[in-house]
Amino acid sequence: MDIHEAAAAYLRHLAEVRRLSPATVRAYRSDLDGLATACGDIDLVAVDLDKLRDWLWHAVQRGDSRATIARRTAAVRGLFAWATETGAIPADPSLRLVAPKRGKTLPKVATADTLSGVLDRLASAAAEGDPVALRDHAILELLYGAAVRVSELCGLDVDDLDRDRRTARVLGKGSKERVVPFGVPALRAVEAYIVRGRPSLLARRADDVPVPALFLGARGGRIGARAVYDLVSRELGPELGAQVGPHALRHSAATHLLDGGADLRAVQEMLGHASLGTTQIYTHVSSERLAASYRLAHPRA
């Protein structure tokens, strides 16, 4: 089996058996295509540790980030571990391949006051009845109120909402379904959008095909992630002084939950993290805030 065939079979395994997200599979495909190009048309068994190290060294020389190199290392290790398990190769040459440690970068978090100001401004705009303003207000309220990923928000159908219980059924990474709660402000914004905004957007469609999607784009179809990114960047970016996307609202929600005393395991379940370690980064954010407050306020800091 040459390296191209092996990579293709491994990617099918990731998508069909392990059910990794399409974005993860695309990233791994790019990484393994790069490895195949660097090694040439050779059999997988001919790829040794030196070839793998050379490939990563060239990535470092190009100035690739630590996170990118770490992901590429993970992609290669996964490929060779799978190939060893399936008997395609007798031994795994990637076992001693060392990836650089990722830098500890804390996520961008907006304060509760900042978000209240942004959401109040959007609520005022939505009160005038413009369907796009109603939709935009509902999107930001739900992103923050339910701490969902942008892909989960875009994938929501109207029937996924339980407005009596104030919960939403979302499809997360690895096609794992979970139910997340949201608050009264998000419920009010979503209901106003469904009643007064969504029908107007739906009427913009060129056909009469029913659309189950909760949030609709300018032409009446399911809204895309790019449009949501642009919305959040436009409304929240100036407040944080940086270019931010929907994940900033998820980060903020998780941090505010922990600041308010929520249990770490409960936050993990709400966010849909497979590992508690992924959720724990938000305890670092809270700790940084506590340390900053201490240094400013304590007389013996």
PDB file of C-alpha atoms in Angstrom, residues 139 142-143 148-161 168-172 177 211-216 222-225 228:
ATOM      1  CA  ILE A 139     -28.474  34.369  17.101  1.00  0.00           C
ATOM      2  CA  LEU A 142     -28.570  31.818  21.700  1.00  0.00           C
ATOM      3  CA  LEU A 143     -24.821  31.617  21.053  1.00  0.00           C
ATOM      4  CA  VAL A 148     -23.223  26.342  21.383  1.00  0.00           C
ATOM      5  CA  ARG A 149     -20.722  26.057  18.558  1.00  0.00           C
ATOM      6  CA  VAL A 150     -21.432  27.931  15.343  1.00  0.00           C
ATOM      7  CA  SER A 151     -21.932  24.649  13.451  1.00  0.00           C
ATOM      8  CA  GLU A 152     -24.455  23.545  16.067  1.00  0.00           C
ATOM      9  CA  LEU A 153     -26.340  26.830  15.834  1.00  0.00           C
ATOM     10  CA  CYS A 154     -26.460  26.749  12.018  1.00  0.00           C
ATOM     11  CA  GLY A 155     -27.679  23.146  12.133  1.00  0.00           C
ATOM     12  CA  LEU A 156     -30.625  23.899  14.407  1.00  0.00           C
ATOM     13  CA  ASP A 157     -34.125  23.244  13.079  1.00  0.00           C
ATOM     14  CA  VAL A 158     -37.242  24.877  14.496  1.00  0.00           C
ATOM     15  CA  ASP A 159     -38.336  21.504  15.908  1.00  0.00           C
ATOM     16  CA  ASP A 160     -35.049  21.196  17.835  1.00  0.00           C
ATOM     17  CA  LEU A 161     -36.250  23.826  20.300  1.00  0.00           C
ATOM     18  CA  ALA A 168     -32.255  23.032  22.360  1.00  0.00           C
ATOM     19  CA  ARG A 169     -31.230  19.700  20.867  1.00  0.00           C
ATOM     20  CA  VAL A 170     -27.929  20.159  19.019  1.00  0.00           C
ATOM     21  CA  LEU A 171     -25.693  17.873  16.979  1.00  0.00           C
ATOM     22  CA  GLY A 172     -22.095  18.332  18.087  1.00  0.00           C
ATOM     23  CA  GLU A 177     -26.407  14.796  20.147  1.00  0.00           C
ATOM     24  CA  VAL A 211     -37.156  24.783   5.115  1.00  0.00           C
ATOM     25  CA  PRO A 212     -36.831  23.282   8.609  1.00  0.00           C
ATOM     26  CA  ALA A 213     -33.834  25.465   9.572  1.00  0.00           C
ATOM     27  CA  LEU A 214     -34.330  27.794  12.509  1.00  0.00           C
ATOM     28  CA  PHE A 215     -32.007  30.541  11.291  1.00  0.00           C
ATOM     29  CA  LEU A 216     -32.305  31.634   7.680  1.00  0.00           C
ATOM     30  CA  ARG A 222     -30.290  27.810   6.107  1.00  0.00           C
ATOM     31  CA  ILE A 223     -27.821  30.386   7.356  1.00  0.00           C
ATOM     32  CA  GLY A 224     -24.134  29.580   6.893  1.00  0.00           C
ATOM     33  CA  ALA A 225     -21.287  29.758   9.394  1.00  0.00           C
ATOM     34  CA  VAL A 228     -22.620  34.168  11.661  1.00  0.00           C
TER      35      VAL A 228
END
